[in-house]
Amino acid sequence: MMKLAVIGSGYVGLVAGACFAELGHEVILVDNDAVKVNALQRGDVPIHEQFLPELLERHRNRRLSFTGDLAAAVKASDAIFIAVGTPPTEDGEADLSYVESVARGIAGSIDRYKVVVEKSTVPVYTSTWIRKIMLLNGAPPELFDVASNPEFLREGTAVTDFLFPDRIVIGADTLRCAEVLRECYQPLVGGAYYLCPEAIPGPEDASVPPPLICTSAKSAELIKHACNAFLAMKISFVNAVASICESVGANVKQVVHGIGSDSRIGPRFLRPGIGYGGSCFPKDLLAFRSVARECGYDFRLLDEVIRINEEQRHRFLRKVRKALWTLKGKRLAVLGLAFKGGTDDLRESPAIAIVKCLLQAGCEIAAYDPAAAGHAAESFAHRGMSFADTAYDALQGADALLILTDWEEFAALDLDRAYDALRYPIVIDGRNLYEPELMAEHGLVYYSMGQPDAVPEKRATRTLKLA
Ligand code: UGA
């Protein structure tokens, strides 16, 4: 059992803190926002994340405590994980001022050997800077090491991603430091956690125990940025292929099946759509591009990944125009506002960008999202925007249905009910949740991303609306 402090109770910090407690460590979660700390102490769960409520409930006030007192938490801990925000600056670099201020705060409380670990996504050289700042602020050089331990959590599955990872990367420049980090993850890499009867259930294809990859701190920093950039590149690549599929009348799902079956490529992260969003990929690509530029490398491949991504939402809007001709005064049902299914997060959501363009063009929108509608209602005070309680309420009397987020329930709509609710049987699917043939069988005109358009054959009842 180790004593750990996790600084920052945002997405990464909260999940990491709860999961380290689940692994048997004693964890102090530190945040300088007293309101947040009080809410966590009271039992609030600030983010929508599977298994997080269970873990917080299981460990709160036992192995997991919350405080605003950074110095006391550092003194009590063997390892301190920095998980504060690194928002983008105007020119796309990561703003590291919160990391720096935490490093200053930690420096004064180093009274025995401790490991300071970057957990936030940061550019290469951050660990070197943290060390410099700590030395400048009086931390004795022999009493600490700085390591990088990037996380690969996805929103929505963050807890299982932490407990059943593909790999754990620890970037440490001394053996002593690597040993401390290895201890932190021992219940996972040694496999003991997976034998616990109360362990959180993992995905069916999880391969446990996960390998531990030990690297230098700089390599670990680069692994994180390169990993996100590569995944974003896969998405932009498939979006470009989807565009070609449309031009030649091929079906992108068939093409993806063919290329994804090559074990060197793999099938994952090849789902075409309206482009990637969220708090990570857009920000990390810009930051990685800045890092490359600083190092004298013009990483133009990343420019293209970003350009294709932005183009996707315009391609989707062109489809809406193609389906509906003029937009002013059209009433649209929008299913999905979150940047992806399974989360209530609206940050950099391509769905929101599309909705804003449609509102600007004079559309009226009735939106439904199973988790994100509350947040959206708070930030959307636009005249043409309304929020429905169910998907079918949103569809009622709409000129078309637009699917913008890949929530599972949107892939399982009662299509006859949808047909009956819609004024015109038109579906424009930015997430390819349906097969065109199925939609046509239900009388629906269906446009999607890289699949052939589907126009139903004239059948007495189901196509009357098109006449
Ligand atoms: C991403 C990475 O997947 C995590 O490994 C990483 O830890 C995290 O960023 C981070 O850096 O913190 P996340 O942003 O939660 O995780 O979401 P993803 O599941 O990766 O999806 C990102 C975006 O890409 C979403 O908008 C999603 O809809 C889109 N996407 C994903 C596609 O359009 N196609 C795909 O095939 C996959």
Short mmCIF file of C-alpha atoms and ligand atoms in Angstrom, two decimals:
data_model
loop_
_atom_site.label_atom_id
_atom_site.label_comp_id
_atom_site.label_asym_id
_atom_site.label_seq_id
_atom_site.Cartn_x
_atom_site.Cartn_y
_atom_site.Cartn_z
CA MET A 1 0.00 0.00 0.00
CA MET A 2 1.33 3.42 -0.98
CA LYS A 3 0.39 6.89 0.16
CA LEU A 4 -0.52 8.98 -2.85
CA ALA A 5 -1.59 12.55 -3.47
CA VAL A 6 -3.45 13.44 -6.65
CA ILE A 7 -3.53 17.16 -7.42
CA GLY A 8 -6.56 18.29 -9.42
CA SER A 9 -9.99 16.69 -9.18
CA GLY A 10 -10.95 17.05 -12.83
CA TYR A 11 -11.58 14.10 -15.11
CA VAL A 12 -8.15 12.54 -14.91
CA GLY A 13 -7.48 13.32 -11.27
CA LEU A 14 -10.81 12.09 -9.98
CA VAL A 15 -10.73 8.85 -11.93
CA ALA A 16 -7.06 8.18 -11.12
CA GLY A 17 -7.64 8.98 -7.43
CA ALA A 18 -10.66 6.69 -7.15
CA CYS A 19 -8.90 3.89 -9.06
CA PHE A 20 -5.69 4.11 -7.01
CA ALA A 21 -7.86 3.79 -3.89
CA GLU A 22 -9.53 0.78 -5.52
CA LEU A 23 -6.05 -0.75 -5.93
CA GLY A 24 -5.54 -0.50 -2.17
CA HIS A 25 -3.55 2.74 -1.88
CA GLU A 26 -4.32 5.56 0.50
CA VAL A 27 -5.17 8.55 -1.66
CA ILE A 28 -5.57 12.25 -0.88
CA LEU A 29 -7.23 14.15 -3.69
CA VAL A 30 -6.30 17.85 -3.63
CA ASP A 31 -8.13 20.71 -5.29
CA ASN A 32 -7.84 24.45 -4.69
CA ASP A 33 -11.54 24.90 -5.43
CA ALA A 34 -13.20 24.67 -2.02
CA VAL A 35 -16.66 24.26 -3.55
CA LYS A 36 -15.49 21.18 -5.48
CA VAL A 37 -13.78 19.71 -2.44
CA ASN A 38 -16.90 20.18 -0.30
CA ALA A 39 -19.09 18.63 -2.97
CA LEU A 40 -16.82 15.59 -3.22
CA GLN A 41 -16.73 15.26 0.56
CA ARG A 42 -20.53 15.37 0.61
CA GLY A 43 -20.72 12.52 -1.87
CA ASP A 44 -21.43 14.36 -5.12
CA VAL A 45 -20.19 12.76 -8.34
CA PRO A 46 -19.38 15.68 -10.65
CA ILE A 47 -18.92 13.75 -13.91
CA HIS A 48 -20.93 11.16 -15.82
CA GLU A 49 -18.67 8.11 -15.78
CA GLN A 50 -19.53 4.44 -15.49
CA PHE A 51 -18.44 2.81 -12.18
CA LEU A 52 -17.15 6.10 -10.75
CA PRO A 53 -20.10 6.53 -8.33
CA GLU A 54 -19.50 2.97 -7.04
CA LEU A 55 -15.77 3.57 -6.50
CA LEU A 56 -16.28 6.92 -4.78
CA GLU A 57 -18.91 5.37 -2.54
CA ARG A 58 -16.67 2.40 -1.75
CA HIS A 59 -13.59 4.42 -0.81
CA ARG A 60 -14.74 7.89 0.30
CA ASN A 61 -13.51 8.64 3.83
CA ARG A 62 -11.78 5.28 3.94
CA ARG A 63 -8.91 5.12 1.48
CA LEU A 64 -9.90 8.27 -0.40
CA SER A 65 -10.05 11.72 1.17
CA PHE A 66 -10.44 15.22 -0.29
CA THR A 67 -8.68 18.39 0.78
CA GLY A 68 -7.62 21.86 -0.29
CA ASP A 69 -4.38 21.60 1.71
CA LEU A 70 -1.65 20.86 -0.84
CA ALA A 71 1.26 21.04 1.62
CA ALA A 72 -0.26 18.54 4.06
CA ALA A 73 -1.15 16.14 1.24
CA VAL A 74 2.39 16.29 -0.19
CA LYS A 75 3.96 15.71 3.23
CA ALA A 76 1.80 12.64 3.78
CA SER A 77 2.56 11.06 0.39
CA ASP A 78 5.20 8.90 -1.32
CA ALA A 79 4.15 9.94 -4.80
CA ILE A 80 2.32 13.07 -5.98
CA PHE A 81 0.40 12.90 -9.24
CA ILE A 82 -0.19 16.23 -10.98
CA ALA A 83 -3.50 16.10 -12.83
CA VAL A 84 -4.37 19.77 -13.25
CA GLY A 85 -5.70 21.32 -16.45
CA THR A 86 -3.46 22.23 -19.40
CA PRO A 87 -5.85 24.29 -21.54
CA PRO A 88 -4.74 25.52 -24.96
CA THR A 89 -3.42 29.07 -25.35
CA GLU A 90 -4.54 31.22 -28.29
CA ASP A 91 -1.82 29.81 -30.52
CA GLY A 92 -2.49 26.20 -29.63
CA GLU A 93 0.28 25.59 -27.11
CA ALA A 94 -0.57 23.92 -23.80
CA ASP A 95 -0.87 26.46 -20.99
CA LEU A 96 1.34 24.98 -18.28
CA SER A 97 0.90 27.72 -15.70
CA TYR A 98 -1.26 25.50 -13.44
CA VAL A 99 1.37 22.76 -13.59
CA GLU A 100 4.06 25.29 -12.71
CA SER A 101 2.13 26.70 -9.81
CA VAL A 102 1.53 23.18 -8.40
CA ALA A 103 5.24 22.38 -8.81
CA ARG A 104 6.06 25.50 -6.78
CA GLY A 105 3.54 24.46 -4.16
CA ILE A 106 4.96 20.95 -3.88
CA ALA A 107 8.58 22.13 -3.61
CA GLY A 108 8.26 23.57 -0.11
CA SER A 109 6.82 20.36 1.35
CA ILE A 110 9.46 17.86 0.25
CA ASP A 111 10.79 16.52 3.54
CA ARG A 112 11.73 12.96 2.45
CA TYR A 113 12.17 11.18 -0.89
CA LYS A 114 9.10 11.61 -3.11
CA VAL A 115 8.21 11.08 -6.70
CA VAL A 116 6.39 13.85 -8.54
CA VAL A 117 4.44 12.45 -11.47
CA GLU A 118 2.92 14.29 -14.42
CA LYS A 119 -0.43 12.72 -15.18
CA SER A 120 -1.89 15.60 -17.21
CA THR A 121 -1.16 15.55 -20.94
CA VAL A 122 1.88 17.77 -21.29
CA PRO A 123 4.48 18.53 -23.95
CA VAL A 124 7.92 17.00 -23.94
CA TYR A 125 10.34 18.71 -21.53
CA THR A 126 7.63 19.40 -18.94
CA SER A 127 9.23 16.99 -16.46
CA THR A 128 12.54 18.84 -16.90
CA TRP A 129 10.79 22.13 -16.20
CA ILE A 130 8.97 20.79 -13.16
CA ARG A 131 12.32 19.68 -11.74
CA LYS A 132 13.90 23.09 -12.43
CA ILE A 133 11.00 24.96 -10.84
CA MET A 134 11.08 22.73 -7.77
CA LEU A 135 14.83 23.23 -7.37
CA LEU A 136 14.43 27.00 -7.73
CA ASN A 137 11.81 26.86 -5.00
CA GLY A 138 14.04 25.11 -2.52
CA ALA A 139 13.30 21.39 -2.99
CA PRO A 140 16.45 19.38 -2.09
CA PRO A 141 17.65 17.69 -5.32
CA GLU A 142 18.29 14.30 -3.70
CA LEU A 143 14.81 14.14 -2.20
CA PHE A 144 12.71 13.97 -5.34
CA ASP A 145 12.45 12.71 -8.90
CA VAL A 146 10.01 13.79 -11.58
CA ALA A 147 8.34 11.17 -13.74
CA SER A 148 5.79 11.06 -16.54
CA ASN A 149 2.92 8.58 -16.34
CA PRO A 150 0.50 9.45 -19.14
CA GLU A 151 -3.09 8.26 -18.95
CA PHE A 152 -4.99 6.82 -21.87
CA LEU A 153 -8.49 7.14 -20.44
CA ARG A 154 -11.45 7.68 -22.70
CA GLU A 155 -14.42 9.58 -21.38
CA GLY A 156 -17.30 7.24 -20.66
CA THR A 157 -15.03 4.23 -20.05
CA ALA A 158 -12.38 5.97 -17.96
CA VAL A 159 -12.62 3.65 -14.95
CA THR A 160 -12.30 0.42 -16.93
CA ASP A 161 -9.61 2.01 -19.12
CA PHE A 162 -7.63 2.70 -15.93
CA LEU A 163 -8.14 -0.73 -14.39
CA PHE A 164 -7.90 -2.76 -17.62
CA PRO A 165 -5.40 -0.78 -19.69
CA ASP A 166 -3.70 -2.00 -22.89
CA ARG A 167 -0.45 -0.97 -21.24
CA ILE A 168 0.89 1.23 -18.46
CA VAL A 169 3.63 3.67 -19.43
CA ILE A 170 6.01 4.96 -16.80
CA GLY A 171 8.64 7.44 -17.84
CA ALA A 172 11.28 7.66 -15.13
CA ASP A 173 14.92 8.68 -15.31
CA THR A 174 16.14 6.88 -12.17
CA LEU A 175 15.65 3.30 -10.99
CA ARG A 176 14.42 4.44 -7.59
CA CYS A 177 11.69 6.55 -9.20
CA ALA A 178 10.65 3.75 -11.59
CA GLU A 179 10.36 1.40 -8.60
CA VAL A 180 7.94 3.74 -6.79
CA LEU A 181 5.73 3.95 -9.88
CA ARG A 182 5.87 0.20 -10.40
CA GLU A 183 4.60 -0.21 -6.81
CA CYS A 184 1.67 2.09 -7.55
CA TYR A 185 0.55 -0.20 -10.39
CA GLN A 186 1.64 -3.52 -8.88
CA PRO A 187 -1.93 -4.76 -8.21
CA LEU A 188 -2.58 -4.42 -11.96
CA VAL A 189 0.72 -5.55 -13.48
CA GLY A 190 1.06 -8.38 -10.93
CA GLY A 191 -2.55 -9.44 -11.68
CA ALA A 192 -3.74 -9.49 -8.03
CA TYR A 193 -6.53 -6.99 -8.67
CA TYR A 194 -8.14 -9.21 -11.29
CA LEU A 195 -8.52 -12.03 -8.75
CA CYS A 196 -10.49 -9.85 -6.28
CA PRO A 197 -14.13 -10.90 -6.10
CA GLU A 198 -15.17 -7.24 -5.86
CA ALA A 199 -13.06 -6.06 -8.81
CA ILE A 200 -14.85 -3.83 -11.30
CA PRO A 201 -15.81 -5.98 -14.32
CA GLY A 202 -13.58 -5.39 -17.32
CA PRO A 203 -14.30 -5.49 -21.03
CA GLU A 204 -14.59 -8.97 -22.53
CA ASP A 205 -11.51 -8.56 -24.68
CA ALA A 206 -9.32 -7.14 -21.88
CA SER A 207 -5.95 -8.81 -21.79
CA VAL A 208 -4.75 -8.93 -18.21
CA PRO A 209 -2.39 -8.36 -16.58
CA PRO A 210 -1.29 -5.36 -18.63
CA PRO A 211 2.35 -4.88 -19.62
CA LEU A 212 4.37 -2.16 -17.93
CA ILE A 213 6.39 -0.10 -20.38
CA CYS A 214 9.31 1.69 -18.73
CA THR A 215 10.82 4.60 -20.67
CA SER A 216 12.62 7.85 -20.07
CA ALA A 217 10.42 10.74 -18.92
CA LYS A 218 10.77 12.48 -22.30
CA SER A 219 9.77 9.37 -24.23
CA ALA A 220 6.68 8.95 -22.05
CA GLU A 221 5.68 12.57 -22.70
CA LEU A 222 6.01 11.99 -26.42
CA ILE A 223 4.11 8.68 -26.29
CA LYS A 224 1.01 10.45 -25.06
CA HIS A 225 0.99 13.17 -27.73
CA ALA A 226 1.99 10.81 -30.51
CA CYS A 227 -0.69 8.32 -29.49
CA ASN A 228 -3.53 10.85 -29.59
CA ALA A 229 -2.21 12.33 -32.85
CA PHE A 230 -2.08 8.89 -34.44
CA LEU A 231 -5.63 8.04 -33.36
CA ALA A 232 -6.90 11.37 -34.70
CA MET A 233 -5.02 10.66 -37.92
CA LYS A 234 -6.83 7.31 -38.25
CA ILE A 235 -10.17 9.10 -37.90
CA SER A 236 -9.29 11.78 -40.47
CA PHE A 237 -7.94 9.11 -42.80
CA VAL A 238 -11.16 7.15 -42.73
CA ASN A 239 -13.18 10.34 -43.14
CA ALA A 240 -11.20 11.11 -46.29
CA VAL A 241 -11.79 7.54 -47.52
CA ALA A 242 -15.52 7.96 -46.77
CA SER A 243 -15.56 11.01 -48.96
CA ILE A 244 -14.08 9.04 -51.86
CA CYS A 245 -16.57 6.23 -51.22
CA GLU A 246 -19.38 8.74 -51.71
CA SER A 247 -17.91 9.95 -54.99
CA VAL A 248 -17.63 6.48 -56.47
CA GLY A 249 -20.68 4.87 -54.87
CA ALA A 250 -18.75 2.48 -52.60
CA ASN A 251 -19.69 1.70 -49.01
CA VAL A 252 -17.18 2.85 -46.38
CA LYS A 253 -18.27 0.16 -43.90
CA GLN A 254 -17.23 -2.51 -46.40
CA VAL A 255 -13.96 -0.70 -47.10
CA VAL A 256 -13.22 -0.37 -43.37
CA HIS A 257 -13.96 -4.05 -42.86
CA GLY A 258 -11.42 -4.81 -45.55
CA ILE A 259 -8.65 -2.54 -44.31
CA GLY A 260 -9.30 -3.06 -40.60
CA SER A 261 -8.91 -6.85 -41.01
CA ASP A 262 -5.25 -6.28 -41.81
CA SER A 263 -3.70 -6.93 -38.40
CA ARG A 264 -1.13 -4.23 -39.09
CA ILE A 265 -3.94 -1.66 -39.27
CA GLY A 266 -6.66 -2.99 -36.95
CA PRO A 267 -10.38 -2.19 -37.01
CA ARG A 268 -10.60 0.37 -34.20
CA PHE A 269 -10.84 4.15 -34.59
CA LEU A 270 -11.88 3.80 -38.20
CA ARG A 271 -15.48 4.94 -37.78
CA PRO A 272 -16.23 7.80 -40.15
CA GLY A 273 -18.48 10.59 -38.95
CA ILE A 274 -18.70 14.31 -38.37
CA GLY A 275 -15.12 14.45 -37.07
CA TYR A 276 -13.43 14.02 -33.72
CA GLY A 277 -14.10 16.39 -30.82
CA GLY A 278 -13.76 16.41 -27.06
CA SER A 279 -11.32 17.93 -24.65
CA CYS A 280 -8.34 15.89 -25.84
CA PHE A 281 -7.80 15.30 -29.56
CA PRO A 282 -8.37 18.88 -30.82
CA LYS A 283 -6.25 20.36 -28.04
CA ASP A 284 -3.51 17.72 -28.15
CA LEU A 285 -3.08 17.93 -31.91
CA LEU A 286 -2.53 21.67 -31.72
CA ALA A 287 -0.15 21.24 -28.80
CA PHE A 288 1.82 18.47 -30.54
CA ARG A 289 2.10 20.62 -33.66
CA SER A 290 3.48 23.45 -31.52
CA VAL A 291 5.94 21.09 -29.83
CA ALA A 292 7.15 19.91 -33.25
CA ARG A 293 7.49 23.48 -34.48
CA GLU A 294 9.50 24.44 -31.40
CA CYS A 295 11.83 21.54 -32.12
CA GLY A 296 12.27 22.74 -35.70
CA TYR A 297 10.03 20.12 -37.34
CA ASP A 298 7.13 21.26 -39.50
CA PHE A 299 4.62 18.47 -38.85
CA ARG A 300 2.34 19.20 -41.80
CA LEU A 301 0.66 15.83 -41.57
CA LEU A 302 -1.04 17.13 -38.42
CA ASP A 303 -2.26 20.24 -40.27
CA GLU A 304 -3.96 17.96 -42.75
CA VAL A 305 -5.50 15.80 -40.02
CA ILE A 306 -6.98 18.96 -38.48
CA ARG A 307 -8.14 20.30 -41.86
CA ILE A 308 -9.95 17.07 -42.79
CA ASN A 309 -11.57 17.04 -39.37
CA GLU A 310 -12.95 20.54 -39.78
CA GLU A 311 -14.10 19.77 -43.29
CA GLN A 312 -16.28 16.91 -41.99
CA ARG A 313 -18.81 19.19 -40.36
CA HIS A 314 -19.10 21.24 -43.57
CA ARG A 315 -19.62 18.04 -45.55
CA PHE A 316 -22.41 17.13 -43.15
CA LEU A 317 -24.01 20.56 -43.52
CA ARG A 318 -23.88 20.17 -47.31
CA LYS A 319 -25.78 16.92 -46.91
CA VAL A 320 -28.46 18.70 -44.89
CA ARG A 321 -28.78 21.27 -47.66
CA LYS A 322 -28.87 18.55 -50.29
CA ALA A 323 -31.70 16.82 -48.42
CA LEU A 324 -33.75 19.89 -47.53
CA TRP A 325 -32.79 22.56 -50.08
CA THR A 326 -33.29 25.82 -48.13
CA LEU A 327 -32.76 25.85 -44.38
CA LYS A 328 -34.53 28.98 -43.14
CA GLY A 329 -37.57 28.02 -41.08
CA LYS A 330 -36.93 24.27 -41.32
CA ARG A 331 -37.65 22.34 -38.17
CA LEU A 332 -34.96 19.77 -37.42
CA ALA A 333 -34.80 16.99 -34.85
CA VAL A 334 -31.24 16.62 -33.54
CA LEU A 335 -30.28 13.46 -31.70
CA GLY A 336 -27.05 13.93 -29.79
CA LEU A 337 -25.10 16.95 -28.59
CA ALA A 338 -22.21 15.38 -26.67
CA PHE A 339 -18.90 14.97 -28.49
CA LYS A 340 -19.43 11.20 -28.43
CA GLY A 341 -21.87 8.70 -26.94
CA GLY A 342 -21.63 7.71 -23.28
CA THR A 343 -20.66 11.14 -21.97
CA ASP A 344 -22.29 14.44 -21.04
CA ASP A 345 -19.28 16.41 -22.27
CA LEU A 346 -19.92 19.13 -24.85
CA ARG A 347 -16.35 20.39 -25.15
CA GLU A 348 -15.31 20.82 -28.80
CA SER A 349 -18.34 18.76 -29.76
CA PRO A 350 -18.78 18.68 -33.54
CA ALA A 351 -22.51 18.26 -32.87
CA ILE A 352 -22.62 21.66 -31.17
CA ALA A 353 -20.67 23.28 -34.03
CA ILE A 354 -23.19 21.89 -36.52
CA VAL A 355 -26.19 22.94 -34.43
CA LYS A 356 -24.80 26.49 -34.22
CA CYS A 357 -24.44 26.70 -38.02
CA LEU A 358 -27.99 25.41 -38.51
CA LEU A 359 -29.41 27.92 -36.04
CA GLN A 360 -27.52 30.67 -37.82
CA ALA A 361 -29.06 29.54 -41.08
CA GLY A 362 -32.50 30.03 -39.52
CA CYS A 363 -33.45 26.45 -38.61
CA GLU A 364 -35.51 25.58 -35.58
CA ILE A 365 -34.00 22.73 -33.61
CA ALA A 366 -35.52 20.28 -31.18
CA ALA A 367 -32.61 18.42 -29.60
CA TYR A 368 -32.41 15.35 -27.44
CA ASP A 369 -29.35 13.96 -25.69
CA PRO A 370 -29.64 11.38 -22.90
CA ALA A 371 -26.91 13.01 -20.77
CA ALA A 372 -25.68 16.29 -22.22
CA ALA A 373 -28.96 18.17 -22.74
CA GLY A 374 -28.83 19.73 -19.26
CA HIS A 375 -25.42 21.30 -19.87
CA ALA A 376 -26.46 22.35 -23.35
CA ALA A 377 -29.62 24.04 -22.05
CA GLU A 378 -27.48 26.05 -19.62
CA SER A 379 -25.20 27.37 -22.35
CA PHE A 380 -27.64 27.66 -25.28
CA ALA A 381 -29.95 30.60 -25.01
CA HIS A 382 -30.72 30.67 -28.72
CA ARG A 383 -34.23 31.47 -29.86
CA GLY A 384 -34.62 28.57 -32.28
CA MET A 385 -33.36 25.91 -29.90
CA SER A 386 -35.52 23.67 -27.74
CA PHE A 387 -34.83 20.49 -25.78
CA ALA A 388 -36.99 17.39 -25.86
CA ASP A 389 -37.40 14.77 -23.13
CA THR A 390 -37.21 11.80 -25.48
CA ALA A 391 -35.92 11.09 -28.96
CA TYR A 392 -39.46 10.68 -30.29
CA ASP A 393 -40.56 14.02 -28.80
CA ALA A 394 -37.72 15.67 -30.72
CA LEU A 395 -38.82 13.95 -33.93
CA GLN A 396 -42.43 15.04 -33.68
CA GLY A 397 -43.32 17.09 -36.75
CA ALA A 398 -39.68 17.60 -37.79
CA ASP A 399 -38.70 18.15 -41.42
CA ALA A 400 -35.76 15.80 -40.93
CA LEU A 401 -33.88 13.85 -38.30
CA LEU A 402 -30.17 14.54 -37.80
CA ILE A 403 -28.07 12.04 -35.82
CA LEU A 404 -24.98 13.76 -34.41
CA THR A 405 -23.76 11.60 -31.51
CA ASP A 406 -23.24 7.85 -31.43
CA TRP A 407 -25.36 7.02 -28.39
CA GLU A 408 -26.34 3.34 -28.36
CA GLU A 409 -30.02 4.18 -28.00
CA PHE A 410 -29.93 6.18 -31.25
CA ALA A 411 -28.85 3.03 -33.08
CA ALA A 412 -31.92 1.21 -31.76
CA LEU A 413 -34.74 3.58 -32.64
CA ASP A 414 -38.18 2.17 -33.41
CA LEU A 415 -37.99 3.17 -37.07
CA ASP A 416 -41.72 2.88 -37.72
CA ARG A 417 -42.40 5.17 -34.78
CA ALA A 418 -39.75 7.56 -36.05
CA TYR A 419 -41.33 7.52 -39.49
CA ASP A 420 -44.73 8.30 -38.03
CA ALA A 421 -43.39 11.15 -35.90
CA LEU A 422 -41.47 12.89 -38.68
CA ARG A 423 -43.17 15.33 -41.03
CA TYR A 424 -40.87 14.20 -43.85
CA PRO A 425 -39.17 10.81 -43.65
CA ILE A 426 -35.63 12.12 -43.99
CA VAL A 427 -32.70 10.99 -41.84
CA ILE A 428 -29.21 12.49 -42.11
CA ASP A 429 -26.90 10.39 -40.02
CA GLY A 430 -23.51 11.84 -39.12
CA ARG A 431 -22.49 8.67 -37.28
CA ASN A 432 -23.46 5.86 -39.69
CA LEU A 433 -25.61 4.13 -37.09
CA TYR A 434 -27.83 2.42 -39.69
CA GLU A 435 -27.60 0.37 -42.86
CA PRO A 436 -29.07 2.27 -45.83
CA GLU A 437 -31.14 -0.77 -46.95
CA LEU A 438 -32.83 -1.04 -43.56
CA MET A 439 -33.78 2.62 -43.59
CA ALA A 440 -35.21 2.33 -47.10
CA GLU A 441 -37.25 -0.71 -46.01
CA HIS A 442 -38.82 1.51 -43.34
CA GLY A 443 -39.70 4.18 -45.85
CA LEU A 444 -36.92 6.53 -44.79
CA VAL A 445 -34.71 8.56 -47.10
CA TYR A 446 -31.28 8.11 -45.56
CA TYR A 447 -28.04 10.06 -46.00
CA SER A 448 -24.92 9.09 -44.09
CA MET A 449 -21.13 9.44 -44.20
CA GLY A 450 -19.56 7.37 -46.98
CA GLN A 451 -22.46 4.98 -47.47
CA PRO A 452 -24.75 5.11 -50.50
CA ASP A 453 -27.84 7.27 -50.02
CA ALA A 454 -31.04 5.25 -49.55
CA VAL A 455 -34.30 6.25 -51.16
CA PRO A 456 -37.23 3.95 -50.40
CA GLU A 457 -39.17 2.40 -53.23
CA LYS A 458 -42.64 3.85 -53.53
CA ARG A 459 -44.74 1.76 -51.22
CA ALA A 460 -48.29 2.72 -50.49
CA THR A 461 -48.27 3.62 -46.80
CA ARG A 462 -44.68 4.34 -45.90
CA THR A 463 -43.83 6.70 -48.75
CA LEU A 464 -46.99 8.74 -48.86
CA LYS A 465 -45.21 11.58 -47.10
CA LEU A 466 -42.80 11.98 -49.98
CA ALA A 467 -45.47 12.43 -52.58
C1 UGA B 1 -9.14 10.22 -26.22
C2 UGA B 1 -8.29 8.95 -26.37
O1 UGA B 1 -9.07 7.91 -27.00
C3 UGA B 1 -7.81 8.44 -25.02
O2 UGA B 1 -6.95 7.32 -25.20
C4 UGA B 1 -7.04 9.57 -24.31
O3 UGA B 1 -6.62 9.19 -23.02
C5 UGA B 1 -7.94 10.79 -24.18
O4 UGA B 1 -8.37 11.20 -25.51
C6 UGA B 1 -7.13 11.88 -23.52
O5 UGA B 1 -6.13 12.30 -24.10
O6 UGA B 1 -7.42 12.23 -22.38
P1 UGA B 1 -11.70 10.71 -25.57
O7 UGA B 1 -11.41 12.13 -25.96
O8 UGA B 1 -12.42 10.43 -24.31
O9 UGA B 1 -10.31 9.86 -25.49
O10 UGA B 1 -12.59 10.10 -26.72
P2 UGA B 1 -12.43 9.08 -27.93
O11 UGA B 1 -13.22 7.88 -27.63
O12 UGA B 1 -11.02 8.89 -28.30
O13 UGA B 1 -13.17 9.90 -29.08
C7 UGA B 1 -12.65 11.17 -29.51
C8 UGA B 1 -13.46 11.70 -30.66
O14 UGA B 1 -13.22 10.94 -31.84
C9 UGA B 1 -14.97 11.65 -30.45
O15 UGA B 1 -15.55 12.83 -30.96
C10 UGA B 1 -15.42 10.44 -31.24
O16 UGA B 1 -16.75 10.52 -31.68
C11 UGA B 1 -14.44 10.51 -32.41
N1 UGA B 1 -14.21 9.20 -33.07
C12 UGA B 1 -13.62 8.18 -32.39
C13 UGA B 1 -14.56 9.04 -34.40
O17 UGA B 1 -15.09 9.97 -35.04
N2 UGA B 1 -14.30 7.83 -35.01
C14 UGA B 1 -13.72 6.80 -34.36
O18 UGA B 1 -13.52 5.73 -34.99
C15 UGA B 1 -13.38 6.98 -33.02
#
